[in-house]
PDB file of C-alpha atoms in Angstrom:
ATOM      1  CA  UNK A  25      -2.800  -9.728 -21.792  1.00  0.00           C
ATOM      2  CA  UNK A  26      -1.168  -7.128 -19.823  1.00  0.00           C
ATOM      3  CA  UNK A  27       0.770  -8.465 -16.877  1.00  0.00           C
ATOM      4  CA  UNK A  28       0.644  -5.768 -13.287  1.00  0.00           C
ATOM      5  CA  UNK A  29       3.166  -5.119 -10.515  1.00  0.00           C
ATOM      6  CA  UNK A  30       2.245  -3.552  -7.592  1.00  0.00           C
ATOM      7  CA  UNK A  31       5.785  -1.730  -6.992  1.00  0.00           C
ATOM      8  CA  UNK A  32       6.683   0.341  -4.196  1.00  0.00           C
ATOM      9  CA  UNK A  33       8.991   3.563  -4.240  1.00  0.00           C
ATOM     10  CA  UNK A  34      10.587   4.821  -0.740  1.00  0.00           C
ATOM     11  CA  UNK A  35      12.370   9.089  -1.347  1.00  0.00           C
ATOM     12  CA  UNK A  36      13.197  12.314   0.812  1.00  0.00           C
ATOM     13  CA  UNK A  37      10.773  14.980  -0.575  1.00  0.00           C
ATOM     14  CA  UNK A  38      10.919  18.533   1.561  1.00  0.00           C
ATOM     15  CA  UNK A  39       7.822  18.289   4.075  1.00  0.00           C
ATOM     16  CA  UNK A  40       6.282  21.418   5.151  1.00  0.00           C
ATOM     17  CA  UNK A  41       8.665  22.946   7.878  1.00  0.00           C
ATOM     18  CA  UNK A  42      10.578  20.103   9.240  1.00  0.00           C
ATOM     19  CA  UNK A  43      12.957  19.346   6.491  1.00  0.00           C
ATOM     20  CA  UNK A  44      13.251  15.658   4.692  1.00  0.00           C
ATOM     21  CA  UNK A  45      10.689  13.273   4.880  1.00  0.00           C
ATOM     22  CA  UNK A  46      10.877   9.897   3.740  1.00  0.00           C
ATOM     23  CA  UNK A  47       8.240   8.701   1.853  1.00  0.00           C
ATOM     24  CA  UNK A  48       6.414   5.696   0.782  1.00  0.00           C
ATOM     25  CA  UNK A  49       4.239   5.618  -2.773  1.00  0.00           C
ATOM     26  CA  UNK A  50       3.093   2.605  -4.761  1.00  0.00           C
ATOM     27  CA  UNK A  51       2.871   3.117  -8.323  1.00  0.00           C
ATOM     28  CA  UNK A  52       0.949   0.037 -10.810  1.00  0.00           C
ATOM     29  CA  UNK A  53       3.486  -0.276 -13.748  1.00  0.00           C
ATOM     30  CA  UNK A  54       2.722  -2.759 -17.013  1.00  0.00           C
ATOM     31  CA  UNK A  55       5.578  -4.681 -17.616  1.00  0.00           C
ATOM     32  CA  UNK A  56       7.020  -7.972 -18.931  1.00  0.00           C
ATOM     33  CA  UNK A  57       9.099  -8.821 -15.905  1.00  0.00           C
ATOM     34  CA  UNK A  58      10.310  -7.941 -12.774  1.00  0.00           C
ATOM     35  CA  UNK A  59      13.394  -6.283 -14.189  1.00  0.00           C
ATOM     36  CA  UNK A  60      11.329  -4.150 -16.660  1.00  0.00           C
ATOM     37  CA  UNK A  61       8.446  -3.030 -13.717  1.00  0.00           C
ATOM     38  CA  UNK A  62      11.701  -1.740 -11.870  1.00  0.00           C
ATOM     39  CA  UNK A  63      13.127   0.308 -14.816  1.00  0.00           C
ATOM     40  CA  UNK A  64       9.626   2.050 -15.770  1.00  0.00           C
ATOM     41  CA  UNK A  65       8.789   2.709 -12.067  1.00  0.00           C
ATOM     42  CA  UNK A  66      12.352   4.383 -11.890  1.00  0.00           C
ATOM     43  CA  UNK A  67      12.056   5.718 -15.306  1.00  0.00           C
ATOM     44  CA  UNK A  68       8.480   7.424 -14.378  1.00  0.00           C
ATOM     45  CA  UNK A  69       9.070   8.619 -11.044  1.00  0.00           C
ATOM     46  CA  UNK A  70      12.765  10.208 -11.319  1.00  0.00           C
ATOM     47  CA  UNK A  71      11.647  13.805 -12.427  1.00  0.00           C
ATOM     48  CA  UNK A  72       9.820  13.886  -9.413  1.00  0.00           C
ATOM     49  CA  UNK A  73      12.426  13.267  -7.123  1.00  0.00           C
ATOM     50  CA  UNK A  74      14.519  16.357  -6.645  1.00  0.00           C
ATOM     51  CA  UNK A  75      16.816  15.537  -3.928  1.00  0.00           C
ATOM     52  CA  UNK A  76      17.939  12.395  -2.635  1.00  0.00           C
ATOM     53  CA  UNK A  77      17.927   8.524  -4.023  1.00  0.00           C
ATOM     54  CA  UNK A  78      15.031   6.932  -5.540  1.00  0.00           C
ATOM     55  CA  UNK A  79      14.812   3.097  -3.883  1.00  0.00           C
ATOM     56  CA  UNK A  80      12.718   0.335  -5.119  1.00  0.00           C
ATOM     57  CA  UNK A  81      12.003  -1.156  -2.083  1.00  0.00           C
ATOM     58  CA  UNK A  82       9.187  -3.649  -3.208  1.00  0.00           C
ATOM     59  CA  UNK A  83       7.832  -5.187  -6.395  1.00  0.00           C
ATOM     60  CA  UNK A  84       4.757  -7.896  -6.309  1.00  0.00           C
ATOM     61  CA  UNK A  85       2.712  -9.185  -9.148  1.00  0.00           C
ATOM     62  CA  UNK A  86      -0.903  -8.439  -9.034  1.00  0.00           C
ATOM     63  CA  UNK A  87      -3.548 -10.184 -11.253  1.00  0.00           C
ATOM     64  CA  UNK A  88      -5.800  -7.618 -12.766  1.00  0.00           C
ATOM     65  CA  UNK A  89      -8.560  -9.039 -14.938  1.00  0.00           C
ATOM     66  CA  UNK A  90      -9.881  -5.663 -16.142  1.00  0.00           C
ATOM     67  CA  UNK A  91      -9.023  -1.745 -15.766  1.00  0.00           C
ATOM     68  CA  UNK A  92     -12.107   0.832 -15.762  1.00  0.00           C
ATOM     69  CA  UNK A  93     -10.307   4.212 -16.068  1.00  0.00           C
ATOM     70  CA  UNK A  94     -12.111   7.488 -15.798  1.00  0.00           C
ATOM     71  CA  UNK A  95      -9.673   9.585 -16.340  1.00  0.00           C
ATOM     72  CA  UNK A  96     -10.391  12.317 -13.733  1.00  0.00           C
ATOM     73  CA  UNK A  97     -10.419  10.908 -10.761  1.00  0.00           C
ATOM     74  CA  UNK A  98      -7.188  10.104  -8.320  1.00  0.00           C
ATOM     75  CA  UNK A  99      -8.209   7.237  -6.185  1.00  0.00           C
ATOM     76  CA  UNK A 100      -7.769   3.641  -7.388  1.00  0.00           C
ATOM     77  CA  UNK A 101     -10.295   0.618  -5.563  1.00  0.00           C
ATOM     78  CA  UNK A 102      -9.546  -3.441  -6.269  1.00  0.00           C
ATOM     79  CA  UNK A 103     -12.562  -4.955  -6.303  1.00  0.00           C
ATOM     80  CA  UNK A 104     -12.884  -8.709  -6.769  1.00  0.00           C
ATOM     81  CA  UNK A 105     -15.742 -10.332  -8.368  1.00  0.00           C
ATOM     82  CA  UNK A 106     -17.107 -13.556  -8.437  1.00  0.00           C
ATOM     83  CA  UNK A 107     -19.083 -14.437 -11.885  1.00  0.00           C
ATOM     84  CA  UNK A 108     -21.047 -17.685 -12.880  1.00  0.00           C
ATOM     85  CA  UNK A 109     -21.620 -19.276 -15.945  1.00  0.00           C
ATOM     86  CA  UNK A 110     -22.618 -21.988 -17.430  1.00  0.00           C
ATOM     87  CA  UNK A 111     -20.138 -24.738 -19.629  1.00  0.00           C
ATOM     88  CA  UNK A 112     -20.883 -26.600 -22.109  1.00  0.00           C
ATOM     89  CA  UNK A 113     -22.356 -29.247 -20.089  1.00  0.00           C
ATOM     90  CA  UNK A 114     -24.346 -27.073 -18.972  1.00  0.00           C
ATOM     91  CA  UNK A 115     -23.317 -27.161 -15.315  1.00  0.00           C
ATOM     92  CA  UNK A 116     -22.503 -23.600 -13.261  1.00  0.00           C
ATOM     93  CA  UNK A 117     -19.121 -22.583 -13.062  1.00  0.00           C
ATOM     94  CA  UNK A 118     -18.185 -19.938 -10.099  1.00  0.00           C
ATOM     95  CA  UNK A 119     -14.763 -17.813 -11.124  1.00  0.00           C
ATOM     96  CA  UNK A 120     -13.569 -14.790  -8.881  1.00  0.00           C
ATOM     97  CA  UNK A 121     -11.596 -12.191 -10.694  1.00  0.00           C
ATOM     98  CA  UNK A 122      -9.905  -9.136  -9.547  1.00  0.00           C
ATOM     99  CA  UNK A 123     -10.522  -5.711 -11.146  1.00  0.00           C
ATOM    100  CA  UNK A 124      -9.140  -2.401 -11.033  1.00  0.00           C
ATOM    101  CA  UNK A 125     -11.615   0.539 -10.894  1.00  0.00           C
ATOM    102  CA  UNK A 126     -10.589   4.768 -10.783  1.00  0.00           C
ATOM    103  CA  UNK A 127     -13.056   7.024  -8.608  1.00  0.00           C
ATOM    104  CA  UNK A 128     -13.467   9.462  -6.584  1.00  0.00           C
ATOM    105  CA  UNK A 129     -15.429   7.444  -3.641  1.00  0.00           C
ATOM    106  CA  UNK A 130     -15.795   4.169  -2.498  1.00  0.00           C
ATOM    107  CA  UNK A 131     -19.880   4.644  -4.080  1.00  0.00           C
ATOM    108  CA  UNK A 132     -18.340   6.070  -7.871  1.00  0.00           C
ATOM    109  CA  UNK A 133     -16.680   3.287  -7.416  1.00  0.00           C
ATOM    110  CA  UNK A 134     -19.257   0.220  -6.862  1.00  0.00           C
ATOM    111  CA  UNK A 135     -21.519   2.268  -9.226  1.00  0.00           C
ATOM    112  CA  UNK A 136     -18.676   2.729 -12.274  1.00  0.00           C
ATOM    113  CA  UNK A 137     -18.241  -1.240 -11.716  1.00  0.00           C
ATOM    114  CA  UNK A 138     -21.706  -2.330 -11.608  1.00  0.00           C
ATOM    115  CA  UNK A 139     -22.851  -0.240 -14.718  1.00  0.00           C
ATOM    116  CA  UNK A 140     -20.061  -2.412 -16.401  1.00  0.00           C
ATOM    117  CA  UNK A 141     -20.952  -5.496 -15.346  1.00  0.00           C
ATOM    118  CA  UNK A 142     -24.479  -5.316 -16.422  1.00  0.00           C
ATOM    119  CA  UNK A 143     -23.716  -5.532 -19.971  1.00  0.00           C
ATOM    120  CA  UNK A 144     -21.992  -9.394 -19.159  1.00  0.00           C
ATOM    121  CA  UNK A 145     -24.004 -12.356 -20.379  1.00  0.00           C
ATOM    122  CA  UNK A 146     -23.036 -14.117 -16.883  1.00  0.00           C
ATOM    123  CA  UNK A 147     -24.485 -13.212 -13.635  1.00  0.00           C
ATOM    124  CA  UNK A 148     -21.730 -12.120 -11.195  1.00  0.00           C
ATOM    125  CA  UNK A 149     -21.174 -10.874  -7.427  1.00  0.00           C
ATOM    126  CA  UNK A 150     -19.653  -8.129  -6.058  1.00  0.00           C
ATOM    127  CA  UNK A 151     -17.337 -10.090  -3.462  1.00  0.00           C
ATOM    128  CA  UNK A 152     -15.217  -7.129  -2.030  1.00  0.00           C
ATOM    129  CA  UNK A 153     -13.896  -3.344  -3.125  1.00  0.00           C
ATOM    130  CA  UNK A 154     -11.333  -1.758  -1.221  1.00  0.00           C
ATOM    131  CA  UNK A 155      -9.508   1.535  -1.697  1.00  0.00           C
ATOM    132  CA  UNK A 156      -5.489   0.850  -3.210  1.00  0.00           C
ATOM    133  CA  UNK A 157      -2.925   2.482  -1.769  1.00  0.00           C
ATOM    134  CA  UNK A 158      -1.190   3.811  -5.480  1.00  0.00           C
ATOM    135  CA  UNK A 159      -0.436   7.023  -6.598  1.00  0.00           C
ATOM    136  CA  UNK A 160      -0.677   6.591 -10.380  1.00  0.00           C
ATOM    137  CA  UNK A 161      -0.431   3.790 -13.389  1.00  0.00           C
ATOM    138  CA  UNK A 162       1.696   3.182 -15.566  1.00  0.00           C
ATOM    139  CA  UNK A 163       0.561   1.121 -18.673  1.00  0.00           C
ATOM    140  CA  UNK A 164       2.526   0.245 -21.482  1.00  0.00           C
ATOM    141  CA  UNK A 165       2.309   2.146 -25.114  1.00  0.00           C
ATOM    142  CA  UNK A 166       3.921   0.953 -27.738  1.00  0.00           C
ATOM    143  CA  UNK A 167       6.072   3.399 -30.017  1.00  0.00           C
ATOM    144  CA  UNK A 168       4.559   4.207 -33.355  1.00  0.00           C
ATOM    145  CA  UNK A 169       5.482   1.835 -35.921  1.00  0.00           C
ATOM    146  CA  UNK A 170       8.303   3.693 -38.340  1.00  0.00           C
TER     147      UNK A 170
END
């Protein structure tokens, strides 16, 4: 299971006329720990900084259940789910679960989600989507085997 950390990057980038700007981009990075989210983030996002310091100025866990990638598009949306099932007693059991889903629109979205959820045994809920604010994600790849 692939633990997330929501980590947030703060640079100078040239703006349009004005100079510097300092900016703010979150970034979703796979990693073990705390220690390791900081090194990929930096690792990842260095050749794009050409002048200035890169600064990690925030890392948070996030609990991710599931990724639905697309591959094309460049927005990101959380949505959180609430399923039901059935135990062995035979009693219903409500769980909510968080999942991350790429798009291009808040609709690509709810429909790229939905069209995944109908192949689940369990009956579930669409509790809320919302657009995240990251840039890109980073998920772990092992080396090839030598």
């Amino acid at each position: 299971m692939n633990k997330w950390y929501l980590c947030k990057v703060s640079y100078e980038r040239q703006a349009d006329s004005i100079g510097m700007k300092k900016v703010t981009e979150g970034y979703l990075v796979d990693a073990l720990s705390f220690t390791e989210a900081e090194a990929r983030v930096v690792k990842e996002i260095t050749p794009f900084v050409s002048v200035g310091v890169l600064e990690v100025v925030n890392i948070r866990p996030m609990r991710l259940a599931e990724l639905l990638f697309d591959g094309e598009s460049d927005k990101y949306y959380r949505a959180k789910v609430g399923l039901t099932t059935i135990d062995s007693n035979g009693q219903e059991r409500k769980a909510s679960m968080a999942m991350l889903v790429q798009a291009n629109s808040l609709r690509g979205a709810t429909e790229e989600l939905t069209a995944h959820l109908d192949g689940t045994l369990s009956s579930y809920d669409l509790v809320s989507i919302g657009e995240l604010d990251i840039l890109d994600v980073f998920q772990y790849i092992a080396p090839p085997a030598e």
